[in-house]
Amino acid sequence: MTNNRDDVTIISEKQSFAVNLSPRNSILHSLPNSFDHYTACPDCDLLLHKAEAPAGYSVVCPRCGKTLSRSTVAPISKVLALSIAGLILYLPAMLLPLMTFTSFGFSGSANILESILNFYRNDYYFVSLMVLLSAVVFPLILLTTIFYITCQLQRKRNPSSLRPLFRLHLYLEEWAMIEVYLLGILVTIIKMSGTSNIDYHSGILCFSCLVLITLAISTIVDRDLFWQEIEDQGLGNNAEFPPVQEHLQTPRTAAEKGLIHCHTCHKLSPASLAGTGCPRCGAILHQRKPYSVIRTWALVITSAIFLAPANLLPIMEVDFLGIPDRSTIVDGIIHFFQSGSYFIGLIIFTASILVPVFKIVGLVILLRSTRPDHTHFLVQKAKLYRFIAFIGRWSMLDIFVIALLSVLVDYGFFTSIHTAPAATYFSFVVAATMFAAMTFDPRVIWDTCYPRDYSEDKKQAATLLEKAP
Ligand SMILES: [Zn+2]
Ligand SMILES: [Zn+2]
């Protein structure tokens, strides 16, 4: 489909159409002091009319392709029901045994918590902390906060705690990784199915259902809609804003219009409020994430440095009849390919080598694109940024597999699997690359093209005026 570049695009998988909101006639020349009918794209800062998508549709930024909001029928009651189901399943999922491996008369079983305690007992404190937070603590905080928030919204109540709790929820969404842990369980099962008998217990069913529920919640929770609900029920700051200063005659972006787009709740506020709390969510307002480029460079360089020991040192040790055999990530992948397990080898290769390297290289490309002369392939770079932000968490797969194997394959003197030093470095790489993607502000890439697009805007605006009756 085609549409004017500033129109809001509403698309679904099957069909798509554009809503002509005549942005140049309304946004650009008569923006009122209350900006609730407007929004800006979080990835490119393009100023847009707010549009409500019909059921089954999404609102998409016409410039960079970012999905701005989705439409769901009765999202609050759905999320409330799902969070109750998730909280009921949480303890069984964490405490009940997942499965038992039996081999040569020896057997070992594990639940999620035991797999983490094993890292701690072997002095891998950072790895155990990272797995504990991402697989146990953060999923519980997510379920509890969203249960409390939806409960209060459903009852039309609005305690002041809703704003900080929803901010916490949105921040931790990135760091809760139980779906990656579930993939780790599947990889472990496939890896050991040839050498051990596997008995499945109720824990694995509870954990799988918990993963499905948390995925459903994260799909349904639309941050714009939830912030709007929180604001509508009395927490919004209805104070009159100071007049907005227009920096250019025909501004395209929120920044050019003298507005700030809140990173957390996406509300527009006057640029004069920079450095103060957002009227809607309370997060500190910045025109762009502070020191975004320098911080991201520092984190990318840190992760590149840790990537070397993560791949060169052994990550896992298999003791067979008292003889230790240490293997690196690459050794493990080669072993899978040589034994014919191509699918698992490919998954481990993708998660452990391809994803971290791709993230580092991709972020370097994005960081170099913040220079003024790099104005090409902006849409592709926006897609690259979103892909990097999406894939970051999946690198934890190998760590989760080792967590499970070290508990499940513990047959005393006969054979056992232990964690080796590269696990710590690998966890550093995952954490640093995730922080790097979160610190980077994708709008900085688009800032480089203002002058070029601005002139194009003026040409288009002139054409539109000529065509008008
Ligand atoms: Zn955009
Ligand atoms: Zn905000």
Short mmCIF file of C-alpha atoms and ligand atoms in Angstrom, two decimals:
data_model
loop_
_atom_site.label_atom_id
_atom_site.label_comp_id
_atom_site.label_asym_id
_atom_site.label_seq_id
_atom_site.Cartn_x
_atom_site.Cartn_y
_atom_site.Cartn_z
CA MET A 1 0.00 0.00 0.00
CA THR A 2 1.08 3.57 -0.39
CA ASN A 3 0.28 6.64 1.60
CA ASN A 4 1.57 10.09 2.38
CA ARG A 5 4.62 9.80 4.57
CA ASP A 6 3.10 11.52 7.61
CA ASP A 7 -0.22 9.69 7.57
CA VAL A 8 -0.67 7.10 10.26
CA THR A 9 -0.68 3.66 8.73
CA ILE A 10 -2.91 0.96 10.16
CA ILE A 11 -2.03 -2.52 9.06
CA SER A 12 -2.74 -6.15 9.78
CA GLU A 13 -1.22 -9.24 8.28
CA LYS A 14 -4.07 -9.68 5.82
CA GLN A 15 -4.90 -6.19 4.74
CA SER A 16 -3.76 -2.66 5.27
CA PHE A 17 -5.06 0.84 4.81
CA ALA A 18 -4.09 4.38 5.65
CA VAL A 19 -6.02 6.98 7.60
CA ASN A 20 -5.48 10.40 6.15
CA LEU A 21 -5.27 12.69 9.12
CA SER A 22 -4.08 15.71 7.18
CA PRO A 23 -1.15 16.24 9.51
CA ARG A 24 0.25 19.26 7.75
CA ASN A 25 -2.97 21.18 8.18
CA SER A 26 -3.53 20.37 11.82
CA ILE A 27 -0.38 19.26 13.63
CA LEU A 28 2.04 21.58 12.02
CA HIS A 29 0.15 24.82 12.36
CA SER A 30 -2.39 24.55 15.14
CA LEU A 31 -1.02 22.31 17.87
CA PRO A 32 -2.89 23.19 21.08
CA ASN A 33 -1.30 23.38 24.51
CA SER A 34 -2.72 19.99 25.44
CA PHE A 35 -1.07 17.36 23.24
CA ASP A 36 -3.21 14.36 24.11
CA HIS A 37 -4.48 13.92 20.56
CA TYR A 38 -0.95 13.68 19.22
CA THR A 39 1.92 11.31 19.58
CA ALA A 40 5.46 10.92 18.32
CA CYS A 41 7.17 7.78 17.09
CA PRO A 42 9.55 6.49 19.82
CA ASP A 43 12.05 5.33 17.18
CA CYS A 44 12.17 8.35 14.80
CA ASP A 45 10.33 11.16 16.68
CA LEU A 46 7.90 11.79 13.78
CA LEU A 47 4.94 13.85 15.00
CA LEU A 48 1.60 12.10 14.34
CA HIS A 49 -2.07 12.24 15.13
CA LYS A 50 -3.12 9.53 17.54
CA ALA A 51 -5.16 6.88 15.77
CA GLU A 52 -7.18 4.06 17.27
CA ALA A 53 -6.74 0.86 15.33
CA PRO A 54 -9.79 -1.33 14.69
CA ALA A 55 -9.73 -4.80 16.32
CA GLY A 56 -7.01 -6.94 14.77
CA TYR A 57 -5.05 -3.99 13.40
CA SER A 58 -1.91 -2.17 14.49
CA VAL A 59 -0.91 1.47 14.13
CA VAL A 60 2.46 1.71 12.40
CA CYS A 61 4.80 4.69 11.97
CA PRO A 62 4.85 5.58 8.24
CA ARG A 63 8.47 6.73 8.36
CA CYS A 64 10.36 3.96 10.19
CA GLY A 65 7.80 1.13 10.43
CA LYS A 66 7.67 1.00 14.25
CA THR A 67 4.43 -0.49 15.64
CA LEU A 68 2.95 2.31 17.74
CA SER A 69 -0.07 0.54 19.22
CA ARG A 70 -2.22 -2.52 18.80
CA SER A 71 -5.91 -3.03 19.23
CA THR A 72 -7.22 -5.58 21.72
CA VAL A 73 -10.78 -6.03 22.94
CA ALA A 74 -11.10 -5.62 26.76
CA PRO A 75 -7.34 -5.72 27.40
CA ILE A 76 -7.49 -4.91 31.12
CA SER A 77 -9.88 -7.69 32.10
CA LYS A 78 -7.98 -10.15 29.86
CA VAL A 79 -4.64 -9.24 31.45
CA LEU A 80 -6.18 -9.43 34.94
CA ALA A 81 -7.48 -12.95 34.27
CA LEU A 82 -4.15 -14.04 32.78
CA SER A 83 -2.12 -12.59 35.67
CA ILE A 84 -4.30 -14.45 38.21
CA ALA A 85 -3.71 -17.70 36.28
CA GLY A 86 0.04 -16.90 36.12
CA LEU A 87 0.29 -16.25 39.86
CA ILE A 88 -1.52 -19.54 40.62
CA LEU A 89 0.91 -21.43 38.38
CA TYR A 90 4.04 -19.60 39.51
CA LEU A 91 5.00 -21.60 42.62
CA PRO A 92 4.31 -25.06 41.08
CA ALA A 93 6.28 -24.00 37.98
CA MET A 94 9.29 -22.98 40.06
CA LEU A 95 9.26 -25.68 42.75
CA LEU A 96 7.91 -28.88 41.16
CA PRO A 97 10.51 -31.11 39.48
CA LEU A 98 10.69 -30.64 35.70
CA MET A 99 12.04 -34.04 34.69
CA THR A 100 14.33 -36.90 35.69
CA PHE A 101 17.25 -38.18 33.61
CA THR A 102 18.22 -41.84 34.09
CA SER A 103 21.33 -43.41 32.65
CA PHE A 104 23.26 -46.61 33.60
CA GLY A 105 21.22 -46.92 36.81
CA PHE A 106 21.96 -43.33 37.91
CA SER A 107 19.32 -40.65 37.94
CA GLY A 108 19.02 -36.92 38.53
CA SER A 109 16.01 -34.58 38.67
CA ALA A 110 15.73 -30.81 38.96
CA ASN A 111 13.42 -27.89 39.31
CA ILE A 112 14.14 -24.30 38.22
CA LEU A 113 15.43 -23.14 41.62
CA GLU A 114 17.84 -26.06 42.02
CA SER A 115 19.40 -25.34 38.64
CA ILE A 116 20.23 -21.83 39.87
CA LEU A 117 21.45 -22.90 43.31
CA ASN A 118 23.95 -25.16 41.58
CA PHE A 119 25.69 -22.15 40.00
CA TYR A 120 25.85 -20.53 43.44
CA ARG A 121 27.30 -23.63 45.12
CA ASN A 122 30.04 -23.73 42.48
CA ASP A 123 30.96 -20.06 43.13
CA TYR A 124 29.50 -18.67 39.87
CA TYR A 125 27.82 -15.84 41.71
CA PHE A 126 27.23 -13.46 38.77
CA VAL A 127 25.78 -16.24 36.59
CA SER A 128 23.54 -17.48 39.41
CA LEU A 129 22.35 -13.93 40.10
CA MET A 130 21.58 -13.30 36.43
CA VAL A 131 19.68 -16.59 36.03
CA LEU A 132 17.86 -16.06 39.34
CA LEU A 133 16.72 -12.57 38.32
CA SER A 134 15.80 -13.36 34.71
CA ALA A 135 14.07 -16.72 35.27
CA VAL A 136 12.61 -16.43 38.78
CA VAL A 137 12.48 -12.96 40.35
CA PHE A 138 11.60 -10.68 37.40
CA PRO A 139 8.78 -12.92 36.05
CA LEU A 140 7.21 -12.86 39.55
CA ILE A 141 7.54 -9.07 39.79
CA LEU A 142 5.97 -8.72 36.30
CA LEU A 143 3.00 -10.92 37.23
CA THR A 144 2.49 -9.22 40.60
CA THR A 145 2.72 -5.66 39.27
CA ILE A 146 0.42 -6.24 36.29
CA PHE A 147 -2.08 -8.08 38.55
CA TYR A 148 -2.14 -5.13 40.98
CA ILE A 149 -2.36 -2.52 38.17
CA THR A 150 -5.17 -4.25 36.26
CA CYS A 151 -7.01 -4.98 39.52
CA GLN A 152 -6.97 -1.29 40.44
CA LEU A 153 -7.92 -0.14 36.92
CA GLN A 154 -10.77 -2.65 36.79
CA ARG A 155 -12.11 -1.29 40.09
CA LYS A 156 -11.71 2.29 38.81
CA ARG A 157 -9.24 3.06 41.56
CA ASN A 158 -6.07 5.03 41.13
CA PRO A 159 -3.54 4.87 43.96
CA SER A 160 -0.39 6.91 43.36
CA SER A 161 1.66 3.68 43.28
CA LEU A 162 0.30 2.75 39.81
CA ARG A 163 2.71 5.03 37.92
CA PRO A 164 6.02 3.78 39.45
CA LEU A 165 4.77 0.18 39.35
CA PHE A 166 3.88 0.32 35.65
CA ARG A 167 7.22 1.98 34.89
CA LEU A 168 8.95 -0.86 36.77
CA HIS A 169 6.86 -3.39 34.84
CA LEU A 170 7.83 -1.93 31.45
CA TYR A 171 11.51 -1.80 32.41
CA LEU A 172 11.67 -5.38 33.68
CA GLU A 173 9.81 -6.82 30.66
CA GLU A 174 13.13 -6.83 28.82
CA TRP A 175 14.92 -8.76 31.57
CA ALA A 176 12.42 -11.51 32.34
CA MET A 177 13.39 -14.47 30.15
CA ILE A 178 11.32 -17.51 31.05
CA GLU A 179 10.52 -18.21 27.39
CA VAL A 180 14.29 -18.49 26.76
CA TYR A 181 14.50 -20.87 29.73
CA LEU A 182 11.75 -23.00 28.17
CA LEU A 183 13.77 -23.22 24.95
CA GLY A 184 16.74 -24.19 27.16
CA ILE A 185 14.66 -27.06 28.60
CA LEU A 186 13.77 -28.25 25.08
CA VAL A 187 17.42 -28.11 23.96
CA THR A 188 18.46 -30.06 27.08
CA ILE A 189 15.82 -32.73 26.39
CA ILE A 190 16.92 -33.14 22.76
CA LYS A 191 20.60 -33.13 23.76
CA MET A 192 20.18 -35.89 26.37
CA SER A 193 17.46 -37.97 24.68
CA GLY A 194 20.04 -40.20 22.98
CA THR A 195 21.95 -41.13 26.14
CA SER A 196 19.38 -40.98 28.97
CA ASN A 197 15.83 -42.05 29.72
CA ILE A 198 13.76 -38.97 30.46
CA ASP A 199 10.72 -38.96 32.78
CA TYR A 200 8.63 -35.79 32.64
CA HIS A 201 6.99 -34.36 35.76
CA SER A 202 4.18 -31.89 36.35
CA GLY A 203 6.66 -29.01 36.81
CA ILE A 204 7.39 -28.87 33.08
CA LEU A 205 3.66 -28.57 32.26
CA CYS A 206 3.18 -25.78 34.83
CA PHE A 207 6.30 -23.97 33.57
CA SER A 208 5.19 -24.23 29.90
CA CYS A 209 1.74 -22.83 30.78
CA LEU A 210 3.40 -20.02 32.78
CA VAL A 211 5.50 -19.11 29.72
CA LEU A 212 2.40 -19.05 27.46
CA ILE A 213 0.57 -16.83 29.96
CA THR A 214 3.44 -14.32 30.30
CA LEU A 215 3.81 -14.18 26.50
CA ALA A 216 0.06 -13.52 26.16
CA ILE A 217 0.25 -10.76 28.80
CA SER A 218 3.19 -9.03 27.11
CA THR A 219 1.33 -9.20 23.77
CA ILE A 220 -1.89 -7.72 25.17
CA VAL A 221 -0.33 -5.02 27.38
CA ASP A 222 -0.23 -1.96 25.14
CA ARG A 223 1.77 0.71 26.92
CA ASP A 224 -0.08 3.65 25.34
CA LEU A 225 -3.47 2.26 26.24
CA PHE A 226 -2.48 1.39 29.83
CA TRP A 227 -0.87 4.80 30.41
CA GLN A 228 -3.97 6.43 29.00
CA GLU A 229 -6.14 4.41 31.40
CA ILE A 230 -3.94 5.35 34.35
CA GLU A 231 -4.07 9.01 33.33
CA ASP A 232 -7.81 9.04 32.59
CA GLN A 233 -8.63 7.69 36.02
CA GLY A 234 -7.33 10.77 37.75
CA LEU A 235 -3.57 10.65 37.93
CA GLY A 236 -2.89 12.80 34.90
CA ASN A 237 -1.53 16.27 35.39
CA ASN A 238 -4.10 18.56 33.84
CA ALA A 239 -2.10 21.71 34.45
CA GLU A 240 -1.91 24.18 31.56
CA PHE A 241 1.31 23.80 29.63
CA PRO A 242 3.36 26.83 28.68
CA PRO A 243 3.10 27.82 24.98
CA VAL A 244 5.16 25.69 22.63
CA GLN A 245 7.98 27.39 20.77
CA GLU A 246 8.18 26.43 17.09
CA HIS A 247 11.79 26.15 16.02
CA LEU A 248 11.07 25.69 12.33
CA GLN A 249 8.28 26.80 10.05
CA THR A 250 7.14 23.30 9.16
CA PRO A 251 8.28 20.93 11.91
CA ARG A 252 8.04 17.20 11.24
CA THR A 253 9.26 15.82 14.52
CA ALA A 254 8.30 16.40 18.13
CA ALA A 255 11.75 17.92 18.79
CA GLU A 256 11.39 20.40 15.92
CA LYS A 257 8.01 21.44 17.30
CA GLY A 258 9.56 22.12 20.71
CA LEU A 259 8.05 19.00 22.27
CA ILE A 260 9.54 16.13 24.24
CA HIS A 261 8.37 12.59 23.71
CA CYS A 262 8.54 10.67 27.03
CA HIS A 263 10.70 7.51 26.66
CA THR A 264 8.53 5.60 29.13
CA CYS A 265 4.87 6.50 28.49
CA HIS A 266 5.14 8.22 25.06
CA LYS A 267 3.29 11.35 26.19
CA LEU A 268 4.22 14.66 24.56
CA SER A 269 5.22 17.58 26.78
CA PRO A 270 6.75 20.99 26.08
CA ALA A 271 10.56 20.97 25.77
CA SER A 272 10.69 23.48 28.63
CA LEU A 273 9.88 20.58 30.98
CA ALA A 274 13.21 18.84 30.12
CA GLY A 275 14.90 17.53 33.24
CA THR A 276 11.64 17.41 35.23
CA GLY A 277 9.24 14.52 35.80
CA CYS A 278 6.82 13.51 33.03
CA PRO A 279 3.29 14.74 33.92
CA ARG A 280 1.85 11.30 33.19
CA CYS A 281 4.38 8.64 34.33
CA GLY A 282 6.86 10.59 36.46
CA ALA A 283 9.97 9.51 34.47
CA ILE A 284 12.57 12.26 33.94
CA LEU A 285 12.01 13.91 30.53
CA HIS A 286 14.89 14.14 28.04
CA GLN A 287 14.76 15.25 24.41
CA ARG A 288 17.09 12.29 23.68
CA LYS A 289 18.44 9.64 26.06
CA PRO A 290 21.34 11.39 27.87
CA TYR A 291 24.84 10.53 26.58
CA SER A 292 23.23 7.78 24.50
CA VAL A 293 26.03 7.43 21.92
CA ILE A 294 28.95 7.51 24.40
CA ARG A 295 27.29 5.10 26.81
CA THR A 296 26.39 2.70 24.01
CA TRP A 297 29.97 2.81 22.65
CA ALA A 298 31.30 2.02 26.16
CA LEU A 299 28.94 -0.95 26.54
CA VAL A 300 29.62 -2.27 23.02
CA ILE A 301 33.40 -2.13 23.59
CA THR A 302 32.95 -3.84 26.98
CA SER A 303 30.91 -6.66 25.44
CA ALA A 304 33.43 -7.06 22.57
CA ILE A 305 36.25 -7.44 25.14
CA PHE A 306 34.35 -10.06 27.15
CA LEU A 307 33.36 -11.93 23.97
CA ALA A 308 36.95 -13.22 23.58
CA PRO A 309 37.23 -15.11 26.92
CA ALA A 310 33.56 -16.16 26.59
CA ASN A 311 34.46 -18.07 23.42
CA LEU A 312 38.06 -19.08 24.07
CA LEU A 313 37.72 -20.39 27.64
CA PRO A 314 35.80 -23.59 28.44
CA ILE A 315 32.13 -23.05 29.33
CA MET A 316 31.28 -26.60 30.43
CA GLU A 317 33.16 -29.49 32.07
CA VAL A 318 32.07 -33.11 31.74
CA ASP A 319 33.61 -35.50 34.31
CA PHE A 320 33.51 -39.12 33.12
CA LEU A 321 34.88 -41.67 35.61
CA GLY A 322 36.89 -38.94 37.29
CA ILE A 323 38.47 -37.65 34.07
CA PRO A 324 37.47 -34.04 33.35
CA ASP A 325 36.81 -32.95 29.75
CA ARG A 326 36.41 -29.20 29.34
CA SER A 327 34.75 -27.77 26.24
CA THR A 328 34.29 -24.28 24.83
CA ILE A 329 31.11 -23.06 23.13
CA VAL A 330 32.61 -23.89 19.71
CA ASP A 331 33.62 -27.41 20.87
CA GLY A 332 30.01 -28.02 21.94
CA ILE A 333 28.65 -26.88 18.57
CA ILE A 334 31.16 -29.05 16.66
CA HIS A 335 30.16 -32.01 18.84
CA PHE A 336 26.49 -31.53 17.94
CA PHE A 337 27.25 -31.36 14.21
CA GLN A 338 29.55 -34.41 14.32
CA SER A 339 26.94 -36.45 16.20
CA GLY A 340 24.27 -35.53 13.62
CA SER A 341 22.27 -33.16 15.89
CA TYR A 342 22.31 -30.40 13.27
CA PHE A 343 19.18 -28.64 14.54
CA ILE A 344 20.45 -28.27 18.13
CA GLY A 345 23.93 -27.34 16.85
CA LEU A 346 22.35 -24.62 14.73
CA ILE A 347 20.28 -23.27 17.66
CA ILE A 348 23.32 -23.13 20.01
CA PHE A 349 25.46 -21.58 17.22
CA THR A 350 22.80 -18.94 16.59
CA ALA A 351 22.18 -18.10 20.26
CA SER A 352 25.76 -18.27 21.52
CA ILE A 353 27.88 -16.95 18.64
CA LEU A 354 25.76 -15.44 15.87
CA VAL A 355 23.48 -13.32 18.11
CA PRO A 356 26.23 -11.70 20.30
CA VAL A 357 28.45 -10.98 17.27
CA PHE A 358 25.48 -9.69 15.24
CA LYS A 359 24.45 -7.43 18.12
CA ILE A 360 27.93 -5.94 18.52
CA VAL A 361 28.42 -5.40 14.76
CA GLY A 362 24.87 -4.07 14.37
CA LEU A 363 25.28 -1.60 17.22
CA VAL A 364 28.59 -0.39 15.76
CA ILE A 365 26.79 0.23 12.42
CA LEU A 366 24.04 2.14 14.25
CA LEU A 367 26.55 4.16 16.30
CA ARG A 368 28.45 5.13 13.16
CA SER A 369 25.12 6.17 11.61
CA THR A 370 24.73 8.93 14.16
CA ARG A 371 27.30 11.00 12.22
CA PRO A 372 25.78 13.85 10.16
CA ASP A 373 26.87 12.42 6.78
CA HIS A 374 25.25 8.97 7.34
CA THR A 375 21.69 9.51 6.07
CA HIS A 376 21.23 6.42 3.90
CA PHE A 377 19.19 3.25 4.60
CA LEU A 378 17.46 4.86 7.60
CA VAL A 379 14.44 2.53 7.47
CA GLN A 380 16.74 -0.51 7.30
CA LYS A 381 18.75 0.83 10.26
CA ALA A 382 15.52 1.34 12.25
CA LYS A 383 14.60 -2.31 11.52
CA LEU A 384 18.13 -3.38 12.51
CA TYR A 385 17.77 -1.59 15.86
CA ARG A 386 14.42 -3.24 16.60
CA PHE A 387 15.83 -6.66 15.66
CA ILE A 388 18.87 -6.16 17.94
CA ALA A 389 16.60 -5.14 20.83
CA PHE A 390 14.44 -8.24 20.19
CA ILE A 391 17.17 -10.90 19.95
CA GLY A 392 19.31 -9.81 22.92
CA ARG A 393 17.69 -12.03 25.52
CA TRP A 394 17.97 -15.24 23.45
CA SER A 395 21.74 -15.37 24.01
CA MET A 396 21.07 -16.60 27.56
CA LEU A 397 20.03 -19.95 26.06
CA ASP A 398 23.42 -21.64 26.54
CA ILE A 399 23.64 -20.54 30.18
CA PHE A 400 20.17 -21.96 30.88
CA VAL A 401 21.09 -25.27 29.19
CA ILE A 402 24.24 -25.57 31.36
CA ALA A 403 22.18 -24.68 34.47
CA LEU A 404 19.86 -27.62 33.76
CA LEU A 405 22.53 -30.11 32.67
CA SER A 406 24.71 -29.51 35.74
CA VAL A 407 21.82 -30.55 38.01
CA LEU A 408 20.24 -33.26 35.87
CA VAL A 409 23.50 -35.00 34.94
CA ASP A 410 25.06 -35.45 38.37
CA TYR A 411 25.70 -39.20 38.65
CA GLY A 412 28.45 -38.94 41.29
CA PHE A 413 31.81 -40.48 40.30
CA PHE A 414 30.37 -42.03 37.14
CA THR A 415 29.66 -38.83 35.24
CA SER A 416 28.73 -35.24 36.02
CA ILE A 417 28.51 -31.88 34.24
CA HIS A 418 29.87 -28.65 35.75
CA THR A 419 29.99 -25.01 34.77
CA ALA A 420 33.36 -23.62 33.60
CA PRO A 421 34.74 -20.01 33.72
CA ALA A 422 33.49 -18.83 30.29
CA ALA A 423 29.91 -18.86 31.66
CA THR A 424 30.66 -15.74 33.73
CA TYR A 425 32.20 -13.88 30.76
CA PHE A 426 29.33 -14.97 28.54
CA SER A 427 26.80 -13.59 31.05
CA PHE A 428 28.73 -10.30 31.04
CA VAL A 429 28.43 -10.19 27.22
CA VAL A 430 24.67 -10.81 27.32
CA ALA A 431 24.09 -8.18 30.03
CA ALA A 432 26.36 -5.57 28.37
CA THR A 433 24.79 -5.99 24.89
CA MET A 434 21.28 -5.79 26.36
CA PHE A 435 22.17 -2.61 28.27
CA ALA A 436 23.78 -1.23 25.07
CA ALA A 437 20.57 -1.76 23.05
CA MET A 438 18.53 -0.12 25.83
CA THR A 439 20.90 2.85 26.15
CA PHE A 440 20.97 3.60 22.42
CA ASP A 441 18.42 6.18 21.28
CA PRO A 442 17.31 5.27 17.71
CA ARG A 443 15.98 8.81 17.13
CA VAL A 444 19.57 10.05 16.96
CA ILE A 445 19.92 8.27 13.59
CA TRP A 446 16.95 10.20 12.19
CA ASP A 447 18.17 13.49 13.64
CA THR A 448 20.95 13.41 11.05
CA CYS A 449 18.44 13.71 8.18
CA TYR A 450 16.40 16.67 9.35
CA PRO A 451 17.76 19.17 6.85
CA ARG A 452 17.19 16.87 3.86
CA ASP A 453 13.67 15.80 4.86
CA TYR A 454 12.76 19.33 5.82
CA SER A 455 13.35 20.57 2.28
CA GLU A 456 11.37 17.63 0.89
CA ASP A 457 8.53 18.53 3.24
CA LYS A 458 8.35 22.04 1.93
CA LYS A 459 8.15 20.74 -1.65
CA GLN A 460 5.37 18.28 -0.73
CA ALA A 461 3.45 20.90 1.23
CA ALA A 462 3.60 23.20 -1.79
CA THR A 463 2.32 20.42 -4.04
CA LEU A 464 -0.57 19.72 -1.68
CA LEU A 465 -1.53 23.38 -1.64
CA GLU A 466 -1.52 23.50 -5.42
CA LYS A 467 -3.82 20.52 -5.68
CA ALA A 468 -6.33 21.91 -3.19
CA PRO A 469 -9.56 23.23 -4.83
ZN ZN B 1 8.94 6.17 13.31
ZN ZN B 2 6.00 9.71 30.68
#
